[in-house]
Amino acid sequence: MRIPEIFGSIVNTVSALSPKKTRSVIGNMVRPPLQAIGELNKRASDHSLRARVEEYLSGDIPEYFQNGPIIYSAKYLATPNFETLRFLHITEPLHMRTVITEDTKDLFLPQNQVKRALCKIPICRRITVKEGKAYEHFQKVSIVDFKTAARKPFREITTLWGEPLTDFHTNLLSRFARKKVEIHDDTAWIDRNHRGDLPELYKKFLSLFIVHGVLFEDYSMDDKNEIDFAKQVLQPAFRFVEERFGCRPLIAELVPPSVESDLFWISYPSGTLDVLREKMLRLKK
């Protein structure tokens, strides 16, 4: 399935049905993508700024940043949900190296909606419109044994048919993505940079987006946990980095505030169901 077809038939149509939602908590921390790329290009020749960032990070900059600026998205696992497909779609015309990172050491917590969707796959079968209101129709398919998977690192979880969960999502992404994307595991870097201490980790993390790349991210402000994260972690880390380097981390808006539900963006195209049926058939044999 081609990415433009997905968004031509679903996202663009539905987005036009309702006024935009506001995300005042993150304020002006997030920029339009082209503006962020333009600012990155301006900073590219500032060798002094680059040196200050590298000094602050003690030279601990992931290798994938070394060969020029990148566009970047951080995920628990690299997977072709609609948020990732949008990331690939809107960055394709930029002709820049595209990186998605994972943290395979992170724990699977079923109560976390985003993590849960990696193990109980929500598939968007269709979107209907009635009296100007959009209705999303999902089918959810469990692909792991939740009793044995809960609180395990993602890299230790296997699917019901015996495939490593990380491999399943990587292979699924390769099936849906039409542009070249690099996938890297950031586990070791996170371990070295305050794993478990989010405020300190984010100071280091956001420093990577001063001159080395642009972070594409969606901070949904409809969820209390996201609001708490923004206030307690993101905002303080953002201010720290801005004050230290005299410029703001480059964060580009990944998902525009719109009518789609949060579940839609972590759900999958209908073609995913065909893949899962194939997997389940092997299980029955």
Short mmCIF file of C-alpha atoms in Angstrom, two decimals:
data_model
loop_
_atom_site.label_atom_id
_atom_site.label_comp_id
_atom_site.label_asym_id
_atom_site.label_seq_id
_atom_site.Cartn_x
_atom_site.Cartn_y
_atom_site.Cartn_z
CA MET A 1 0.00 0.00 0.00
CA ARG A 2 1.40 3.39 -0.99
CA ILE A 3 1.73 6.03 1.70
CA PRO A 4 0.11 8.84 -0.33
CA GLU A 5 -2.90 6.60 -0.94
CA ILE A 6 -3.31 6.05 2.79
CA PHE A 7 -3.36 9.74 3.57
CA GLY A 8 -5.28 10.72 0.49
CA SER A 9 -8.17 8.48 1.43
CA ILE A 10 -8.21 8.88 5.19
CA VAL A 11 -6.25 11.65 6.87
CA ASN A 12 -6.82 14.57 4.52
CA THR A 13 -10.55 14.00 4.26
CA VAL A 14 -11.17 13.52 7.95
CA SER A 15 -8.96 16.43 9.05
CA ALA A 16 -11.16 18.89 7.20
CA LEU A 17 -14.28 17.96 9.15
CA SER A 18 -13.57 19.68 12.45
CA PRO A 19 -11.82 22.73 13.90
CA LYS A 20 -8.26 22.23 15.11
CA LYS A 21 -7.57 21.34 18.71
CA THR A 22 -5.19 23.57 20.66
CA ARG A 23 -2.01 22.44 22.38
CA SER A 24 -1.19 25.43 24.53
CA VAL A 25 0.94 23.46 26.99
CA ILE A 26 3.81 23.04 24.53
CA GLY A 27 3.41 26.61 23.30
CA ASN A 28 5.99 27.64 20.74
CA MET A 29 8.41 24.78 21.37
CA VAL A 30 7.23 23.01 18.22
CA ARG A 31 7.81 24.47 14.75
CA PRO A 32 6.37 23.76 11.31
CA PRO A 33 8.62 21.19 9.57
CA LEU A 34 9.99 23.48 6.85
CA GLN A 35 10.78 26.20 9.37
CA ALA A 36 12.70 23.71 11.51
CA ILE A 37 14.67 22.44 8.50
CA GLY A 38 15.46 26.00 7.45
CA GLU A 39 16.81 26.83 10.90
CA LEU A 40 18.89 23.64 10.92
CA ASN A 41 20.48 24.67 7.64
CA LYS A 42 21.36 28.08 9.10
CA ARG A 43 23.05 26.47 12.10
CA ALA A 44 24.94 23.89 10.04
CA SER A 45 27.92 26.19 9.49
CA ASP A 46 28.18 27.27 13.14
CA HIS A 47 31.16 25.14 14.17
CA SER A 48 31.37 26.83 17.56
CA LEU A 49 27.79 25.83 18.39
CA ARG A 50 28.45 22.26 17.30
CA ALA A 51 31.58 22.13 19.47
CA ARG A 52 29.66 23.37 22.52
CA VAL A 53 27.01 20.69 22.05
CA GLU A 54 29.63 17.97 21.69
CA GLU A 55 31.44 19.23 24.78
CA TYR A 56 28.24 19.16 26.84
CA LEU A 57 27.51 15.61 25.70
CA SER A 58 31.14 14.57 26.34
CA GLY A 59 31.33 13.48 22.71
CA ASP A 60 28.58 10.89 23.24
CA ILE A 61 26.68 11.54 20.04
CA PRO A 62 25.12 8.51 18.29
CA GLU A 63 26.95 7.46 15.15
CA TYR A 64 23.96 8.03 12.90
CA PHE A 65 24.35 11.79 13.48
CA GLN A 66 27.93 11.79 12.22
CA ASN A 67 27.35 12.00 8.46
CA GLY A 68 25.43 15.25 8.27
CA PRO A 69 22.12 16.49 9.68
CA ILE A 70 19.19 14.10 9.89
CA ILE A 71 15.45 14.09 10.37
CA TYR A 72 14.58 11.94 13.33
CA SER A 73 11.71 10.23 15.10
CA ALA A 74 11.97 8.34 18.40
CA LYS A 75 9.69 5.36 19.02
CA TYR A 76 9.42 2.53 21.50
CA LEU A 77 9.67 0.30 18.43
CA ALA A 78 9.90 1.28 14.77
CA THR A 79 6.50 0.31 13.39
CA PRO A 80 4.22 1.48 10.54
CA ASN A 81 1.36 2.98 12.51
CA PHE A 82 -0.26 6.07 11.00
CA GLU A 83 1.99 8.40 12.97
CA THR A 84 5.11 6.78 11.51
CA LEU A 85 3.59 6.66 8.03
CA ARG A 86 2.83 10.36 8.27
CA PHE A 87 6.44 11.00 9.34
CA LEU A 88 7.71 9.19 6.25
CA HIS A 89 5.15 10.89 4.03
CA ILE A 90 5.85 14.49 5.03
CA THR A 91 9.64 14.07 5.10
CA GLU A 92 9.97 12.31 1.74
CA PRO A 93 10.24 15.58 -0.27
CA LEU A 94 13.04 16.83 2.02
CA HIS A 95 15.58 14.35 0.62
CA MET A 96 17.43 14.06 3.93
CA ARG A 97 18.62 11.01 5.83
CA THR A 98 15.71 9.73 7.85
CA VAL A 99 16.25 7.93 11.15
CA ILE A 100 13.83 6.15 13.46
CA THR A 101 15.21 5.00 16.79
CA GLU A 102 13.95 2.38 19.21
CA ASP A 103 14.48 1.58 22.86
CA THR A 104 14.17 -2.19 22.91
CA LYS A 105 15.16 -2.34 26.58
CA ASP A 106 12.09 -0.35 27.58
CA LEU A 107 9.44 -2.31 29.45
CA PHE A 108 6.08 -3.31 28.02
CA LEU A 109 3.46 -1.75 30.29
CA PRO A 110 -0.04 -2.71 29.08
CA GLN A 111 -1.63 0.32 30.74
CA ASN A 112 0.38 2.61 28.45
CA GLN A 113 -1.81 3.11 25.37
CA VAL A 114 1.07 3.53 22.93
CA LYS A 115 2.93 0.47 24.20
CA ARG A 116 -0.26 -1.57 24.34
CA ALA A 117 -0.88 -0.86 20.66
CA LEU A 118 2.43 -2.57 19.82
CA CYS A 119 1.10 -5.83 21.25
CA LYS A 120 -2.63 -5.55 20.64
CA ILE A 121 -2.65 -4.09 17.15
CA PRO A 122 -5.46 -1.57 16.48
CA ILE A 123 -6.29 -1.70 12.77
CA CYS A 124 -8.29 1.13 11.24
CA ARG A 125 -10.75 -0.71 8.98
CA ARG A 126 -12.57 2.39 7.80
CA ILE A 127 -13.70 5.89 8.70
CA THR A 128 -17.31 6.87 8.14
CA VAL A 129 -18.86 10.32 8.21
CA LYS A 130 -22.36 11.06 9.45
CA GLU A 131 -23.82 14.54 9.83
CA GLY A 132 -20.38 16.09 9.61
CA LYS A 133 -18.87 13.87 12.30
CA ALA A 134 -16.21 11.26 11.65
CA TYR A 135 -16.39 7.77 13.15
CA GLU A 136 -13.29 5.59 13.26
CA HIS A 137 -13.80 1.82 13.14
CA PHE A 138 -11.04 -0.34 14.58
CA GLN A 139 -10.33 -4.03 14.84
CA LYS A 140 -7.83 -4.99 17.53
CA VAL A 141 -5.70 -8.12 17.29
CA SER A 142 -3.56 -9.41 20.17
CA ILE A 143 -0.20 -10.72 18.96
CA VAL A 144 1.42 -11.60 22.31
CA ASP A 145 0.46 -13.36 25.52
CA PHE A 146 -0.14 -10.38 27.81
CA LYS A 147 0.34 -12.41 30.99
CA THR A 148 3.89 -13.39 30.10
CA ALA A 149 4.80 -10.19 28.24
CA ALA A 150 3.81 -7.59 30.83
CA ARG A 151 6.78 -5.71 32.32
CA LYS A 152 9.27 -7.49 30.09
CA PRO A 153 11.70 -5.52 27.90
CA PHE A 154 10.38 -5.35 24.34
CA ARG A 155 13.44 -7.21 23.08
CA GLU A 156 12.56 -10.25 25.23
CA ILE A 157 8.96 -10.57 24.01
CA THR A 158 7.94 -13.01 21.30
CA THR A 159 4.71 -13.05 19.32
CA LEU A 160 2.13 -15.81 19.54
CA TRP A 161 3.76 -17.44 16.49
CA GLY A 162 7.26 -17.30 17.98
CA GLU A 163 8.73 -14.28 16.16
CA PRO A 164 10.61 -11.67 18.21
CA LEU A 165 8.28 -8.71 18.66
CA THR A 166 11.00 -6.29 17.55
CA ASP A 167 11.53 -8.24 14.31
CA PHE A 168 7.81 -8.34 13.60
CA HIS A 169 7.49 -4.56 13.75
CA THR A 170 10.68 -3.96 11.77
CA ASN A 171 9.53 -6.32 9.01
CA LEU A 172 6.07 -4.76 9.01
CA LEU A 173 7.60 -1.31 8.56
CA SER A 174 9.67 -2.49 5.61
CA ARG A 175 6.46 -3.74 4.01
CA PHE A 176 4.69 -0.39 4.21
CA ALA A 177 7.51 2.15 3.89
CA ARG A 178 8.45 3.18 0.38
CA LYS A 179 11.29 5.55 1.29
CA LYS A 180 14.63 4.53 2.76
CA VAL A 181 14.65 4.79 6.52
CA GLU A 182 17.40 3.88 8.97
CA ILE A 183 16.39 2.07 12.16
CA HIS A 184 18.73 2.25 15.15
CA ASP A 185 18.47 0.91 18.70
CA ASP A 186 19.24 3.71 21.18
CA THR A 187 19.26 1.41 24.21
CA ALA A 188 22.97 1.79 24.98
CA TRP A 189 22.91 5.58 24.56
CA ILE A 190 19.93 5.89 26.91
CA ASP A 191 21.70 3.64 29.44
CA ARG A 192 24.70 6.00 29.40
CA ASN A 193 22.57 9.13 29.67
CA HIS A 194 20.39 8.84 32.77
CA ARG A 195 17.95 6.03 31.95
CA GLY A 196 15.15 6.23 34.49
CA ASP A 197 15.70 9.95 35.17
CA LEU A 198 13.58 11.58 32.47
CA PRO A 199 14.36 15.24 33.29
CA GLU A 200 18.12 14.61 33.02
CA LEU A 201 17.78 12.27 30.03
CA TYR A 202 15.78 14.88 28.11
CA LYS A 203 18.41 17.56 28.69
CA LYS A 204 20.88 15.34 26.85
CA PHE A 205 18.35 14.14 24.30
CA LEU A 206 17.14 17.60 23.26
CA SER A 207 20.74 18.80 22.95
CA LEU A 208 21.08 16.46 19.96
CA PHE A 209 18.63 18.71 18.10
CA ILE A 210 20.48 21.99 18.41
CA VAL A 211 22.61 21.47 15.32
CA HIS A 212 22.72 17.74 14.48
CA GLY A 213 19.15 17.16 13.33
CA VAL A 214 15.44 17.88 13.63
CA LEU A 215 13.20 15.89 15.95
CA PHE A 216 9.74 15.16 14.55
CA GLU A 217 7.38 14.53 17.45
CA ASP A 218 3.73 14.51 18.43
CA TYR A 219 2.95 15.74 21.93
CA SER A 220 -0.75 15.04 22.31
CA MET A 221 -2.22 17.39 24.87
CA ASP A 222 -5.51 15.52 25.18
CA ASP A 223 -4.04 13.02 27.62
CA LYS A 224 -3.29 13.90 31.27
CA ASN A 225 -0.09 11.86 31.26
CA GLU A 226 1.16 13.78 28.21
CA ILE A 227 0.32 17.10 29.87
CA ASP A 228 2.19 16.06 33.02
CA PHE A 229 5.15 14.95 30.89
CA ALA A 230 5.20 18.28 29.07
CA LYS A 231 5.10 20.29 32.29
CA GLN A 232 7.45 18.19 34.40
CA VAL A 233 9.98 16.95 31.82
CA LEU A 234 9.75 18.54 28.39
CA GLN A 235 9.39 22.21 29.32
CA PRO A 236 12.18 22.27 31.97
CA ALA A 237 14.58 20.34 29.70
CA PHE A 238 13.73 22.58 26.75
CA ARG A 239 14.42 25.74 28.79
CA PHE A 240 17.69 24.28 30.11
CA VAL A 241 18.96 23.51 26.62
CA GLU A 242 17.86 26.88 25.24
CA GLU A 243 19.61 28.74 28.06
CA ARG A 244 22.78 26.67 27.73
CA PHE A 245 23.21 27.07 23.97
CA GLY A 246 21.34 30.30 23.29
CA CYS A 247 18.96 28.68 20.81
CA ARG A 248 16.06 26.28 20.93
CA PRO A 249 16.07 22.57 20.18
CA LEU A 250 14.59 21.95 16.74
CA ILE A 251 11.32 20.07 17.19
CA ALA A 252 9.01 19.81 14.19
CA GLU A 253 5.29 19.17 14.44
CA LEU A 254 4.63 15.60 13.36
CA VAL A 255 0.87 15.39 13.72
CA PRO A 256 -1.20 18.55 13.24
CA PRO A 257 -3.90 19.23 15.84
CA SER A 258 -7.01 17.84 14.18
CA VAL A 259 -10.13 15.76 14.48
CA GLU A 260 -8.43 12.34 14.43
CA SER A 261 -8.34 10.53 17.77
CA ASP A 262 -5.10 9.65 19.52
CA LEU A 263 -5.92 6.00 18.84
CA PHE A 264 -6.02 6.68 15.11
CA TRP A 265 -2.38 7.80 15.03
CA ILE A 266 -1.16 4.67 16.81
CA SER A 267 -3.36 2.42 14.68
CA TYR A 268 -2.41 0.62 11.47
CA PRO A 269 -3.60 0.50 7.84
CA SER A 270 -6.15 -2.16 6.98
CA GLY A 271 -3.50 -4.09 5.02
CA THR A 272 -1.93 -5.03 8.35
CA LEU A 273 -4.79 -7.44 8.90
CA ASP A 274 -3.66 -9.52 5.90
CA VAL A 275 -0.19 -9.81 7.43
CA LEU A 276 -1.59 -10.92 10.77
CA ARG A 277 -3.87 -13.48 9.13
CA GLU A 278 -0.85 -15.03 7.42
CA LYS A 279 0.98 -15.18 10.76
CA MET A 280 -2.00 -16.71 12.56
CA LEU A 281 -2.45 -19.36 9.86
CA ARG A 282 1.11 -20.52 10.47
CA LEU A 283 0.33 -20.70 14.17
CA LYS A 284 -2.63 -23.02 13.54
CA LYS A 285 -0.46 -25.34 11.45
#
